[in-house]
Amino acid sequence: MAEEVLIWQALNRALDEVMAADEDVFILGEDVGLYGGSYRVTEGLYAKYGEWRVRDTPISEDSFTGLGVGAALMGLRPVVEIMTINFALLALDAIINMAAKVPFMAGGRLPMGLTIRTPGGVAKQLAAQHSQRLEHTLMNVPGLRIVVPATPQDAYWQLKQAVLSDEPVIVLEHELLYFHKGPLDPAIPPPPPHRAVVRRPGRDLTLIAYSKMAVLAGQAAERLAAQGIEAEVIDLRSLSPIDWQTCADSVARTHRVLIVEEDCRFAGAGAEIAAGLTERCFTRLEAAPMRLAGLDMPTPYNGTLEAQTIPQVDDIVAAAHRLVKEGS
C-alpha cells in the first residue's frame, strides 16, 4: 500500500533495504554518519549499521570517490555521497578516468558496482559556485549511467537499482526536491531504471523534462489545459541512456516538442535531446524542437535575479503557446 513520504525519506528507505540485504553495501562521504547527511538521506543508518558501513570521510572528494572506485573493483557495492555536485568537480578524475573507463579498459573483467549520489541544481541563493548543474559534463562520458529521479517512488526505485547495478551510476538529486512529498509503494515492481514515463497524456505538444523541471512541466501542463492546450508531459528519469522510444512515440502523437531543462542552454542536455529527436522524428514534426533552459551565465546570489536565470512555470506556459502557434 502506498504511503506519502518525502524524497529524502524514500532514498533513506532504499539505502536501508539494500544495506540490510547485502553486507557488501556501504556508504561513505562527508557527514553521512553521525550527522545523517546534509539532507537527512543517511539518517539513522550509522546507528543501525555502524561506523564500518557508514563512514564519515575527510573533506577530500577525489580521495573518497577514488576509494569507492577501488572498493567496487574488489566486488563491493559502495554508495558515495558527494555533498553537492559542485564538489564533484574535485572528483572528476575518479569518476571519469577510473569509474567510467576501467571496466572498458579491462575488457569487462573488473566489476564497477559504484553508486554516486549527489544533490545539485539551483536551490535558494547558494550563488554561482553552489548552484551548478553538471549533467552536460557527465552525459558526455561513455560508461556512466545517470538517473534523475523527480518523485519519491522513482527515488526509491532508482537508488536501489543503482546499488544493484554492475555499472557506475550517478544519481542526480535536486536540492529542492528532497522535501517534495509523494506516494511510495515499495511493493510495486519497478520499471527499467532508464525508461522515461509519460506523466500526463496530451495531444497538442510534448513537454520533455527531468528532475525538478519535470515537476514544473506538470504544473505548466495543468495551466495549459485550462487554456485549451493539452500538453503531454514526459519525465525522462534518466539522462544516460535516454529512452528515445518513449519520446519519439509522443512526438509522433503531438508533432511538437518543448524540452525544458534547468541546466544552461548551450551544449546542455536539451541540445542532445533536440538533435536526437530531430534525427528520429523529422518528418513527424510540424515545428522545430524548442528548448527552454537556464541562461548561459553563472547563477547570481540575489533571489530575484536567480529565479530569472532558470525556467519557471510561467516561462514554460509562454513557450508552449509560442510553439503551438508556430506549428499551426
PDB file of C-alpha atoms in Angstrom, residues 11 13 15 23 35 39 129 142 161 172 175 180 195 214 245 287:
ATOM      1  CA  LEU A  11      16.119   7.498  -0.534  1.00  0.00           C
ATOM      2  CA  ARG A  13      14.450   3.657   2.901  1.00  0.00           C
ATOM      3  CA  LEU A  15      19.541   2.571   1.362  1.00  0.00           C
ATOM      4  CA  GLU A  23      26.712  -6.648   3.707  1.00  0.00           C
ATOM      5  CA  TYR A  35      25.146  13.915  11.124  1.00  0.00           C
ATOM      6  CA  TYR A  39      19.619  16.369   3.517  1.00  0.00           C
ATOM      7  CA  GLN A 129      29.712  28.111  -7.086  1.00  0.00           C
ATOM      8  CA  PRO A 142      30.784   6.983 -22.055  1.00  0.00           C
ATOM      9  CA  GLN A 161      18.540  -0.256  -8.931  1.00  0.00           C
ATOM     10  CA  LEU A 172      21.473  13.289  -9.508  1.00  0.00           C
ATOM     11  CA  GLU A 175      18.228  20.013  -3.694  1.00  0.00           C
ATOM     12  CA  HIS A 180       8.831  17.085  -2.054  1.00  0.00           C
ATOM     13  CA  ARG A 195      12.850   4.177 -19.026  1.00  0.00           C
ATOM     14  CA  ALA A 214       9.612  17.592 -14.718  1.00  0.00           C
ATOM     15  CA  GLN A 245      11.410   5.423 -27.984  1.00  0.00           C
ATOM     16  CA  ALA A 287       7.760  22.840 -35.930  1.00  0.00           C
TER      17      ALA A 287
END
